[in-house]
Short mmCIF file of C-alpha atoms in Angstrom, two decimals:
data_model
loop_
_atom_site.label_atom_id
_atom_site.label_comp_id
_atom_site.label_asym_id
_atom_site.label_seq_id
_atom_site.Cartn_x
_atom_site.Cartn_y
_atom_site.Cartn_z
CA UNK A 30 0.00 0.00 0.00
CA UNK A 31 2.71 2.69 0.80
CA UNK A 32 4.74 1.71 -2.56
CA UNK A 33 1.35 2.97 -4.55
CA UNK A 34 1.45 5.75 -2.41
CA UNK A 35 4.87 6.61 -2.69
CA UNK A 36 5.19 5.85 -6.09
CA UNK A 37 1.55 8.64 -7.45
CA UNK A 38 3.06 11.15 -5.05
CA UNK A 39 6.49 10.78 -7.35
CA UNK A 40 4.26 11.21 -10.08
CA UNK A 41 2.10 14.20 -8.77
CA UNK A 42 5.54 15.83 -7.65
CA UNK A 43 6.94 15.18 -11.25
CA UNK A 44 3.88 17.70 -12.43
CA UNK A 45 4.40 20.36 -10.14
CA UNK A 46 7.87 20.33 -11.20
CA UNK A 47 7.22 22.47 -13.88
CA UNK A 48 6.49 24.76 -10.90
CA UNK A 49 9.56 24.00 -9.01
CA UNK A 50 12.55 22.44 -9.20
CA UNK A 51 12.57 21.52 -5.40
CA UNK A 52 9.09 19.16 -6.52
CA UNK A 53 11.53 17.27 -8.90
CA UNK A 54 13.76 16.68 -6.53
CA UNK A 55 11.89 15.00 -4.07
CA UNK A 56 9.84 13.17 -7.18
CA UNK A 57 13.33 11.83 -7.59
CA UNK A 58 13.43 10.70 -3.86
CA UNK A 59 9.94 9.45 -3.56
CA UNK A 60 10.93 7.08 -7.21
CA UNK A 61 13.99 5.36 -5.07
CA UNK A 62 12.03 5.53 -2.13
CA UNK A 63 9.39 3.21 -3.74
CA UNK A 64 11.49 1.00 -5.65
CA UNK A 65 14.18 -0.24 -2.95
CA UNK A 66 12.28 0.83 0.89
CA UNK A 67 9.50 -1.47 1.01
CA UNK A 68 9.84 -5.23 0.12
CA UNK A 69 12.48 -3.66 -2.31
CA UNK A 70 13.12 -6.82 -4.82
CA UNK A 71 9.67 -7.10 -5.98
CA UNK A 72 9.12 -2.82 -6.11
CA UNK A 73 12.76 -2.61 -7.73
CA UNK A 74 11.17 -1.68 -11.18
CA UNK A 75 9.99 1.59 -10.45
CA UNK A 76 13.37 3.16 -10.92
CA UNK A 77 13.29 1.54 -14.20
CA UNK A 78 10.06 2.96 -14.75
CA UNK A 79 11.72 6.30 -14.23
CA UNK A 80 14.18 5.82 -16.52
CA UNK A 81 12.18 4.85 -18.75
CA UNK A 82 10.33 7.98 -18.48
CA UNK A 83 13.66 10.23 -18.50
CA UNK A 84 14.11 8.26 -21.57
CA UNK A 85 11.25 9.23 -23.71
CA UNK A 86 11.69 12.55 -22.47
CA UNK A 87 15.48 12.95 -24.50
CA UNK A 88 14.60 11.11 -27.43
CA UNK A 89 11.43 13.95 -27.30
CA UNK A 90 14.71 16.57 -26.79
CA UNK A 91 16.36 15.32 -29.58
CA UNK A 92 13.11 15.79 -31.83
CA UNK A 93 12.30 19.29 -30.77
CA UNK A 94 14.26 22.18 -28.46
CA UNK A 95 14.94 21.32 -25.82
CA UNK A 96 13.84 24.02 -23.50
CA UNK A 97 16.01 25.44 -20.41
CA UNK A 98 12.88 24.54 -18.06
CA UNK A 99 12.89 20.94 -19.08
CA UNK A 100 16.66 19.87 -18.98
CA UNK A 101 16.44 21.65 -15.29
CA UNK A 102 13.24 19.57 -14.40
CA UNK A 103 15.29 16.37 -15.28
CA UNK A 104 18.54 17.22 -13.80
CA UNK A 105 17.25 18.28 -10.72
CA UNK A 106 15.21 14.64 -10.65
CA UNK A 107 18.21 13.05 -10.79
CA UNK A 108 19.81 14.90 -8.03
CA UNK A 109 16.77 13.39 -6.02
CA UNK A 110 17.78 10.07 -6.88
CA UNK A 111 21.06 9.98 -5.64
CA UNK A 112 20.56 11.93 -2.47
CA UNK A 113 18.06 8.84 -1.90
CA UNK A 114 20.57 6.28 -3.17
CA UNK A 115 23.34 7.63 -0.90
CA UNK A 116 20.78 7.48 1.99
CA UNK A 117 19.86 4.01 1.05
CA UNK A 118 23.58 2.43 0.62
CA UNK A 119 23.94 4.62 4.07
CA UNK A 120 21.23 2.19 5.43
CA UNK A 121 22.47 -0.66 3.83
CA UNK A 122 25.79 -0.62 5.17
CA UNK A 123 24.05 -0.46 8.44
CA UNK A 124 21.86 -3.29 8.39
CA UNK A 125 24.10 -5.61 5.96
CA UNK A 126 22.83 -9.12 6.74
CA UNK A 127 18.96 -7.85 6.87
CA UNK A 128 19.73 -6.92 3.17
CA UNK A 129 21.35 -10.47 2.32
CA UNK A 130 18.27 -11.93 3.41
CA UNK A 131 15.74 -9.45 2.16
CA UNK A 132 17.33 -10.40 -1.68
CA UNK A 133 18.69 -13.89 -1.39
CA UNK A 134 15.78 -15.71 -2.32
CA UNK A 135 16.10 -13.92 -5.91
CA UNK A 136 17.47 -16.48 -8.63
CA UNK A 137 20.29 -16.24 -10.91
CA UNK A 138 19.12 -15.28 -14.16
CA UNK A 139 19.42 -17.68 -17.13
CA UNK A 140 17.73 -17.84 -21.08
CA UNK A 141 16.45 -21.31 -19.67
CA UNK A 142 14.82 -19.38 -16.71
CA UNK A 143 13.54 -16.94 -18.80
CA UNK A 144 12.00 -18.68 -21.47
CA UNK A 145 10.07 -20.89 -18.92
CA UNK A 146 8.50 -17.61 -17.26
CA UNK A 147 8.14 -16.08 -20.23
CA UNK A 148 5.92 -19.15 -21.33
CA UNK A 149 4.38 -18.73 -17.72
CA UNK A 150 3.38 -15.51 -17.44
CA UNK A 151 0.05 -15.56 -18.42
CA UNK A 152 -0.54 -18.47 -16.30
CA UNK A 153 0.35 -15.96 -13.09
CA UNK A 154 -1.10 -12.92 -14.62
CA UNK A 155 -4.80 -15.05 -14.75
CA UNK A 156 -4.55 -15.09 -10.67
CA UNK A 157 -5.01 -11.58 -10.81
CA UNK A 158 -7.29 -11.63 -13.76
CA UNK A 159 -10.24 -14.09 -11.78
CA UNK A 160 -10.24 -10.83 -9.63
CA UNK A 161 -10.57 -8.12 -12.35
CA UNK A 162 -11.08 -9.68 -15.67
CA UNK A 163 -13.17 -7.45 -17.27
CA UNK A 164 -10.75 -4.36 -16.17
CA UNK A 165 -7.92 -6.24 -17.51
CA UNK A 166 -9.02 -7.49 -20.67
CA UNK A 167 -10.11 -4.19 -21.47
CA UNK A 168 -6.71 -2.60 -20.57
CA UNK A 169 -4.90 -5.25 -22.74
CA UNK A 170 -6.89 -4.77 -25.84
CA UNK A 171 -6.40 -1.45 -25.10
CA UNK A 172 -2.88 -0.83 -24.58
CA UNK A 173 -1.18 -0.63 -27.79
CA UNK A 174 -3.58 2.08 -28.48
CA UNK A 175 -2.32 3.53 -25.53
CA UNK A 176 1.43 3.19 -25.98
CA UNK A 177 0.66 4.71 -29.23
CA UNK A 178 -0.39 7.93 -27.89
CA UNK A 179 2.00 8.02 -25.32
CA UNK A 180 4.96 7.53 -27.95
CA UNK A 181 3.42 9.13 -30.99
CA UNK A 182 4.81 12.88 -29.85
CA UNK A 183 8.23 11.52 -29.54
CA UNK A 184 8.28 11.26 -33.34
CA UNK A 185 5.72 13.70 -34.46
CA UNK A 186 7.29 16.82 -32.51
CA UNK A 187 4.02 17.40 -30.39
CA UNK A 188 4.40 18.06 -26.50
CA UNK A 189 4.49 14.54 -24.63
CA UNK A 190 1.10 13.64 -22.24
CA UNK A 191 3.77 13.33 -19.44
CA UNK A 192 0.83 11.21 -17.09
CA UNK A 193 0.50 8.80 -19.82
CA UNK A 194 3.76 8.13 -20.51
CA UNK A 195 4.61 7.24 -16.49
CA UNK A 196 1.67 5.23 -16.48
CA UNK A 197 2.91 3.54 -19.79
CA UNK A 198 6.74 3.22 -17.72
CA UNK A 199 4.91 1.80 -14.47
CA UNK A 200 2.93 -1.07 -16.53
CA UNK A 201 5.63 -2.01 -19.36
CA UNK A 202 8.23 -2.36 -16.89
CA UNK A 203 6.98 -3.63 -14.03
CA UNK A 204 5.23 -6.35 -16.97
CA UNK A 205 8.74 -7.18 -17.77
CA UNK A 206 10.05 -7.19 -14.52
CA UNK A 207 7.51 -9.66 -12.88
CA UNK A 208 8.10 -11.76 -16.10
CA UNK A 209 11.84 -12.39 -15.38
CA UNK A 210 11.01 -13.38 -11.49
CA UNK A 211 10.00 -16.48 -11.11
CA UNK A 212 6.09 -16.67 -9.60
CA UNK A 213 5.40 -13.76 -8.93
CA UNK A 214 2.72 -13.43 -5.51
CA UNK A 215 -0.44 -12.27 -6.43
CA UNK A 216 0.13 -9.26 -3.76
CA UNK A 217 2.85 -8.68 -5.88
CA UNK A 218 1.11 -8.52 -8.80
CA UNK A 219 -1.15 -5.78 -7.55
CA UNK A 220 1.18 -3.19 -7.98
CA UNK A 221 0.27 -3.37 -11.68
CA UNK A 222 -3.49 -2.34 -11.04
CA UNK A 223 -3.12 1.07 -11.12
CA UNK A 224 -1.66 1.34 -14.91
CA UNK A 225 -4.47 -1.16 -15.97
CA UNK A 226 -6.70 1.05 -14.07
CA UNK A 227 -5.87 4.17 -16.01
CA UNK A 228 -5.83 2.00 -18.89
CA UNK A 229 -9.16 0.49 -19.08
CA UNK A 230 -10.35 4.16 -18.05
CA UNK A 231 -8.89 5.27 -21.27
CA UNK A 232 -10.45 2.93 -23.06
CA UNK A 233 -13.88 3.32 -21.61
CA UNK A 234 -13.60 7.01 -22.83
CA UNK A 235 -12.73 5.82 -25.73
CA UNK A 236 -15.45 3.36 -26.25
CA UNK A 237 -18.42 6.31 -25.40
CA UNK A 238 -16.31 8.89 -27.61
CA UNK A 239 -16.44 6.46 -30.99
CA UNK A 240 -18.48 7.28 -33.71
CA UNK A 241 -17.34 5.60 -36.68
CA UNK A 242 -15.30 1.96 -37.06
CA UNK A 243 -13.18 1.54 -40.18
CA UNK A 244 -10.73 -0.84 -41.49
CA UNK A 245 -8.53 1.77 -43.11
CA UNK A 246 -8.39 4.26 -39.72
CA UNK A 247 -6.69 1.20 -37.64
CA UNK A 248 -2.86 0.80 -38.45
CA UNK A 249 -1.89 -3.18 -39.19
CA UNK A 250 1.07 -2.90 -37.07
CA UNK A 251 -1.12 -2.21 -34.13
CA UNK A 252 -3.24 -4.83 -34.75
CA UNK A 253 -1.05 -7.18 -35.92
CA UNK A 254 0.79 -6.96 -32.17
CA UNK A 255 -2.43 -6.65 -30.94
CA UNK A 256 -3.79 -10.44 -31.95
CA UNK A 257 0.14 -11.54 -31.68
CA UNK A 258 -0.38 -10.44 -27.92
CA UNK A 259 -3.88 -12.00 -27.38
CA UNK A 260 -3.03 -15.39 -28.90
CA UNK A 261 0.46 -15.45 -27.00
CA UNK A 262 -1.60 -14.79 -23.95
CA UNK A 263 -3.86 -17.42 -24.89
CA UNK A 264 -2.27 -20.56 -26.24
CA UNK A 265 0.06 -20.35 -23.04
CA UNK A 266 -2.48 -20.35 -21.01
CA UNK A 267 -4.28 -23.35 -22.63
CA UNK A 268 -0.79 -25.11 -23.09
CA UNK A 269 0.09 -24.87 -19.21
CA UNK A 270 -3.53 -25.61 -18.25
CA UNK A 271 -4.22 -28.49 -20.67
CA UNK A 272 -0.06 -29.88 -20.71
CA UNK A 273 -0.31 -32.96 -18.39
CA UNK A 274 -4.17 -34.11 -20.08
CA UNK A 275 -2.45 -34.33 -23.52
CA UNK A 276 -1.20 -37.12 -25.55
CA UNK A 277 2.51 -36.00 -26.27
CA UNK A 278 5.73 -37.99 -27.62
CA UNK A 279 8.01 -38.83 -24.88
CA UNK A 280 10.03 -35.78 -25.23
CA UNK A 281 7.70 -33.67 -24.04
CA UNK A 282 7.22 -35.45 -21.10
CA UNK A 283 11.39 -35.58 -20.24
CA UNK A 284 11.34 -31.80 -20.96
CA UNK A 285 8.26 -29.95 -19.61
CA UNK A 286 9.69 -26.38 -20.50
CA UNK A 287 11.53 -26.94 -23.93
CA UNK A 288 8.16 -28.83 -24.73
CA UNK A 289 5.73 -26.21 -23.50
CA UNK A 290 7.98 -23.48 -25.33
CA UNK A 291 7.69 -25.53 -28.85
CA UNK A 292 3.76 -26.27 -28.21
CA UNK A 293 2.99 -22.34 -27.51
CA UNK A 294 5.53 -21.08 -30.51
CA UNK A 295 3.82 -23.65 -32.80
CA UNK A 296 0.52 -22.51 -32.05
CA UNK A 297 0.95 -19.06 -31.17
CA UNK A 298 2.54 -18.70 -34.89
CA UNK A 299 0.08 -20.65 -36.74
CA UNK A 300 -2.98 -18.46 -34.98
CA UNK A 301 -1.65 -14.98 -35.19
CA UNK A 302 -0.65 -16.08 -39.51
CA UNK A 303 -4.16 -16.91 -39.65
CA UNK A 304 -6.11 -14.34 -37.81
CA UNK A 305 -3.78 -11.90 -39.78
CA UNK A 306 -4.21 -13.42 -43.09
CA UNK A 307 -7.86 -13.11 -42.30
CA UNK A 308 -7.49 -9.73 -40.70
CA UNK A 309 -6.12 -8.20 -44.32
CA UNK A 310 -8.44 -10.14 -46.69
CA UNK A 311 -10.97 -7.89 -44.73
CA UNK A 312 -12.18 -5.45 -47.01
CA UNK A 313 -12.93 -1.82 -46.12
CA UNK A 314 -15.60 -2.14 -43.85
CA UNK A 315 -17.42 1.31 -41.76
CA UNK A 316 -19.88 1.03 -39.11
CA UNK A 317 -21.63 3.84 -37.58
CA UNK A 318 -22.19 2.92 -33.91
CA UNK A 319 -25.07 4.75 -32.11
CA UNK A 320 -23.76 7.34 -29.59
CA UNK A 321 -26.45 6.08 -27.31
CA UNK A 322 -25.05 2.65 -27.58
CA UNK A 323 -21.80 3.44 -26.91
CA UNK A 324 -23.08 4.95 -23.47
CA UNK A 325 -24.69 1.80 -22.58
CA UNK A 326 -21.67 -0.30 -23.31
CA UNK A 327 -19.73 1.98 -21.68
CA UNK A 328 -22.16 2.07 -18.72
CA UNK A 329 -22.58 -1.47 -18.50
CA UNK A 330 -18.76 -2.10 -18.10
CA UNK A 331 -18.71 -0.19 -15.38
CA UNK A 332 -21.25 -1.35 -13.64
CA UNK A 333 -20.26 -4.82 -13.96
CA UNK A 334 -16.32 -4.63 -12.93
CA UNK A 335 -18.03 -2.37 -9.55
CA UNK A 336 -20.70 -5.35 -9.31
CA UNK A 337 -17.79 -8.15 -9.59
CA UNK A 338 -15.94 -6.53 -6.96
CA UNK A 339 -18.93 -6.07 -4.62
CA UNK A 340 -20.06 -9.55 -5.30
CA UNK A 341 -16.14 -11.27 -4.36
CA UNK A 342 -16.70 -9.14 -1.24
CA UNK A 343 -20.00 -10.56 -0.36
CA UNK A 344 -18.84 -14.15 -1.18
CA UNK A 345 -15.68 -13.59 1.00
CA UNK A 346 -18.11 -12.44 4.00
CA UNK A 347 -20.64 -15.79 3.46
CA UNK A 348 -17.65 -17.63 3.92
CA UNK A 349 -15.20 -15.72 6.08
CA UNK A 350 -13.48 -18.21 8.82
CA UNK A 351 -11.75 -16.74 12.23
CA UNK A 352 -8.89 -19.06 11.65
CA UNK A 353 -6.79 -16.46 12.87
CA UNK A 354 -9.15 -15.65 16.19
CA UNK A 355 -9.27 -19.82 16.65
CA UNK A 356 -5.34 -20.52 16.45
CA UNK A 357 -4.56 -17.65 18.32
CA UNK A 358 -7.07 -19.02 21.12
CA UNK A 359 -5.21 -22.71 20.79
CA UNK A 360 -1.90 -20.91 22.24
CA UNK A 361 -3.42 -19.67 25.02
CA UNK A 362 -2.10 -22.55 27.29
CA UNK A 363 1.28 -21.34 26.76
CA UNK A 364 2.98 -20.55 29.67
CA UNK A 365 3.28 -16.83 30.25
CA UNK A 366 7.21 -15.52 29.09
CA UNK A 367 7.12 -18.36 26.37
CA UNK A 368 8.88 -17.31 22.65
CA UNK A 369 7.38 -19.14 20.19
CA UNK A 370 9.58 -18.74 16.45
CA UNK A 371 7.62 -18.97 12.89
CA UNK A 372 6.61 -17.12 9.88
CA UNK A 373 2.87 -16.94 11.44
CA UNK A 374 3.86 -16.67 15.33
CA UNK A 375 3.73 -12.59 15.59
CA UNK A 376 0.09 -12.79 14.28
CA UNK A 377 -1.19 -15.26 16.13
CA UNK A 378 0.43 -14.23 19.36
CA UNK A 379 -0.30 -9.98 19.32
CA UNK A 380 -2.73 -10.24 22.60
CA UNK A 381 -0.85 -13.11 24.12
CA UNK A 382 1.35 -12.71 27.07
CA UNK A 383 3.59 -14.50 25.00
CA UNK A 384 6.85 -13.27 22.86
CA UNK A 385 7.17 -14.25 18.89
CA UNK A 386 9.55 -13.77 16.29
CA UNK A 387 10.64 -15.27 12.66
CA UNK A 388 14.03 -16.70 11.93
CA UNK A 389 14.98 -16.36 8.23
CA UNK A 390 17.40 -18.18 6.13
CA UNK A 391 20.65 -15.37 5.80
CA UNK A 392 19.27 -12.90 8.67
CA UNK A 393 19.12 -14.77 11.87
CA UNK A 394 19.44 -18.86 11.51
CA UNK A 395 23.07 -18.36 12.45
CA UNK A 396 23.68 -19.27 16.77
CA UNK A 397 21.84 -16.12 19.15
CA UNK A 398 22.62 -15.77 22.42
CA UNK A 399 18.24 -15.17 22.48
CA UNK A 400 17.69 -19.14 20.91
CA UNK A 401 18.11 -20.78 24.13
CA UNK A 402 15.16 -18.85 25.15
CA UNK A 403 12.81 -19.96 22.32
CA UNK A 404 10.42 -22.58 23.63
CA UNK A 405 7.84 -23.22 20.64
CA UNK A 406 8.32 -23.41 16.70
CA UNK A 407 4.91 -22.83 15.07
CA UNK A 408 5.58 -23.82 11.69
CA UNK A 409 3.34 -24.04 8.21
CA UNK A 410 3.49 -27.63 7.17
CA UNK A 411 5.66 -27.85 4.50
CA UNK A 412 9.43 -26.49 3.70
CA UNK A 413 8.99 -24.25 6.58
CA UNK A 414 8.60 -27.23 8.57
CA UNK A 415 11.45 -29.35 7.37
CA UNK A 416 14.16 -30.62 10.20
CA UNK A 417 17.23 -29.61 7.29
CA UNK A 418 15.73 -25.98 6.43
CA UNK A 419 15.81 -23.07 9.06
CA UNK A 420 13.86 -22.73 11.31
CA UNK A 421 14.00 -26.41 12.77
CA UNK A 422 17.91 -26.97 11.39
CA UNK A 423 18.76 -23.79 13.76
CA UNK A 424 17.49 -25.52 16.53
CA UNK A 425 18.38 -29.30 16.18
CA UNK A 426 22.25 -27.62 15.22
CA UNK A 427 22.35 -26.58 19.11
CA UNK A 428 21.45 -30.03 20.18
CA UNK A 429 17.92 -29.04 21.06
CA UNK A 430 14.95 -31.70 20.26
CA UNK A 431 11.62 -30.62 18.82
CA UNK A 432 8.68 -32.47 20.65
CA UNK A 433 5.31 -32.26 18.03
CA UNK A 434 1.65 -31.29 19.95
CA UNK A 435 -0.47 -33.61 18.44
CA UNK A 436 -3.90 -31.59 19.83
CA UNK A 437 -2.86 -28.41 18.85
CA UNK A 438 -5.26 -28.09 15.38
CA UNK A 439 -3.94 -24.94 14.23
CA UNK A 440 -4.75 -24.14 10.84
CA UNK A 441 -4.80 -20.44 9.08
CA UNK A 442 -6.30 -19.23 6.08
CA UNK A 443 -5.96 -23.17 4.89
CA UNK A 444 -2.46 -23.68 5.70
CA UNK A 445 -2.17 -26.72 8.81
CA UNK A 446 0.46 -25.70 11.55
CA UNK A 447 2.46 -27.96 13.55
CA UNK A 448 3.07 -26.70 16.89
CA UNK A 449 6.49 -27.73 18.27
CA UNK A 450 7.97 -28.04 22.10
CA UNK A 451 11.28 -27.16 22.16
CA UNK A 452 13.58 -28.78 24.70
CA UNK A 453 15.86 -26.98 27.11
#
């Protein structure tokens, strides 16, 4: 929630700086401040959105004079940056090992690893679609005819819709960016509302603002990348759904992501030929939509992605659980002073006389002189619970043994939890 925050006040202050230098300055700060503060590897592509941006703003330079204003606006950004980046490696040199940690679990990059997320993407974009489909089908059939008039003044020496083209920076990059890590979180994932937000607005305007559709007035690049996009989106999300159901050669069993790759490019390129070869066979064709139409389309649209929203609220309150209430209740018979260690502990402990705390792989696994007063491990069955992988390996390393309470029951939001005693 604060990296949205942070990251439209950057944008607002970017505005005013036409005002002031001292607002591009701090739009600078606000940029780094959203892209490495909070839960920094997965908000990291902000300052690539802002290059981006800084980007499209010199090849504009290089199309038209460059005015006095405008160089200042962007120099005086930059100065924001690095006063932020010297404040952050300040703060990074002072809590070293929390940084380790906070980054380790990112992977080494490789074509292999990229190609199979790549292939996957739409497969972890449609968690976040079930939630907004309508808004985000809309943006994507919409976006090229954004990105067009966000880019089109770059080459056509008009003055550049400044708004549009962060928005443009936010959602291209931070696309890109969650395509290279590997599963991205749906919560991560959110941070890409906003642009698809302001796209689908666009288009909605759009939609009630039409009054005539023609072949001739819609460029063939645009919607040649348009259906390219669409199918790509779509034949890797039937690949991935449908892989293990269909009868493949024995290859493609051996090799899941060479074999997924080949099935998508196959049909990906024999789709998009086709709806192409289809798409310029069409022959001029107008159609005169009525304005009053429009409105209802437009209307309707609206009221169904407000309606989708309201009803996934009501269906989440016919079926809410207290999970959280009920496990927190189950530690009650704790002794008073007891420090119970896992990732859902702190939660499930905040009105218990009772201490809590997390110990993470690269941060805090390593001997404390505060582990010998741990008494409990509360641990989500699975990896976290796994006697090799911190936090039980931290433990059983000291010589400690971890005793399992059958009766404890504790399960949140779906995920069992195994209660541990620790010995002294």
């Amino acid at each position: 929630i604060y990296t949205l925050l942070w990251i439209e006040v950057a944008i607002w202050l970017w505005i005013l700086g036409e005002k002031s230098t001292l607002f591009s300055v701090l739009s600078g700060f606000f940029v780094v401040w959203a892209g490495l503060w909070e839960n920094a590897p997965t908000n990291a592509f902000f300052l690539g959105s802002g290059f981006f941006l800084l980007t499209a703003l010199r090849l504009h330079g290089w199309k038209m004079v460059w005015l006095d204003a405008t160089r200042h606006r962007i120099n005086s950004f930059w100065f924001g940056v690095f006063a932020a980046l010297l404040v952050f490696v300040f703060q990074l040199s002072q809590h070293w090992a929390e940084f380790g940690a906070t980054w380790s679990h990112l992977q080494r990059g490789s074509l292999r690893l990229l190609a199979a997320n790549t292939v996957m993407a739409p497969v972890y974009l449609s968690n976040m679609v079930k939630f907004m489909p309508l808004t985000i089908g809309l943006a994507l059939f919409m976006f090229l005819f954004f990105a067009k008039n966000a880019i089109r003044p770059v080459a056509r020496h008009r003055k550049l819709d400044e708004v549009r083209l962060w928005f443009l920076a936010w959602f291209v990059v931070g696309a890109g960016y969650f395509t290279i890590l590997q599963v991205p979180p749906l919560e991560s994932l959110v941070l890409l509302v906003p642009p698809l937000c302001v796209i689908a607005a666009e288009g909605l305007c759009a939609l009630v603002s039409l009054r005539k559709i023609e072949n001739p007035r819609v460029d063939v690049m645009i919607v040649s990348l348009l259906i390219s996009g669409v199918v790509w989106f779509a034949t890797a999300w039937w690949v991935n759904r449908f892989y293990h159901t269909m009868n493949l050669p024995a290859y493609f069993e051996t090799h899941q992501i060479r074999g997924s790759l080949i099935l998508v490019l196959l049909m990906w390129f024999v789709i998009t030929s086709l709806l192409i070869w289809i798409y310029l066979k069409w022959q001029n064709f107008s159609f005169r939509p009525a304005r009053g139409l429009m409105l209802v389309m437009a209307w309707a649209i609206g009221i169904s992605v407000v309606g989708m929203s309201v009803r996934f609220h009501q269906d989440w309150w016919n079926s809410r659980e207290y999970t959280v209430r009920d496990g927190s209740q189950k530690l009650a018979d704790l002794p008073p002073g007891s420090l119970v260690v896992g990732s859902w502990a702190p939660l499930l402990t905040l009105d218990k006389n009772i201490g809590a705390t997390v110990v993470w792989n690269g941060l805090n696994e390593s001997p404390r002189d505060w582990h010998r007063s741990v008494t409990h491990l509360l641990l989500a069955q699975g990896n976290e619970s796994r006697p090799h992988l911190p936090p039980s390996s931290t433990f059983i390393q000291q010589g400690r043994k971890l005793k399992l309470l059958e009766n404890a029951g504790i399960s949140v939001g779906g995920k069992p939890l195994n209660l541990y005693e620790l010995s002294p």
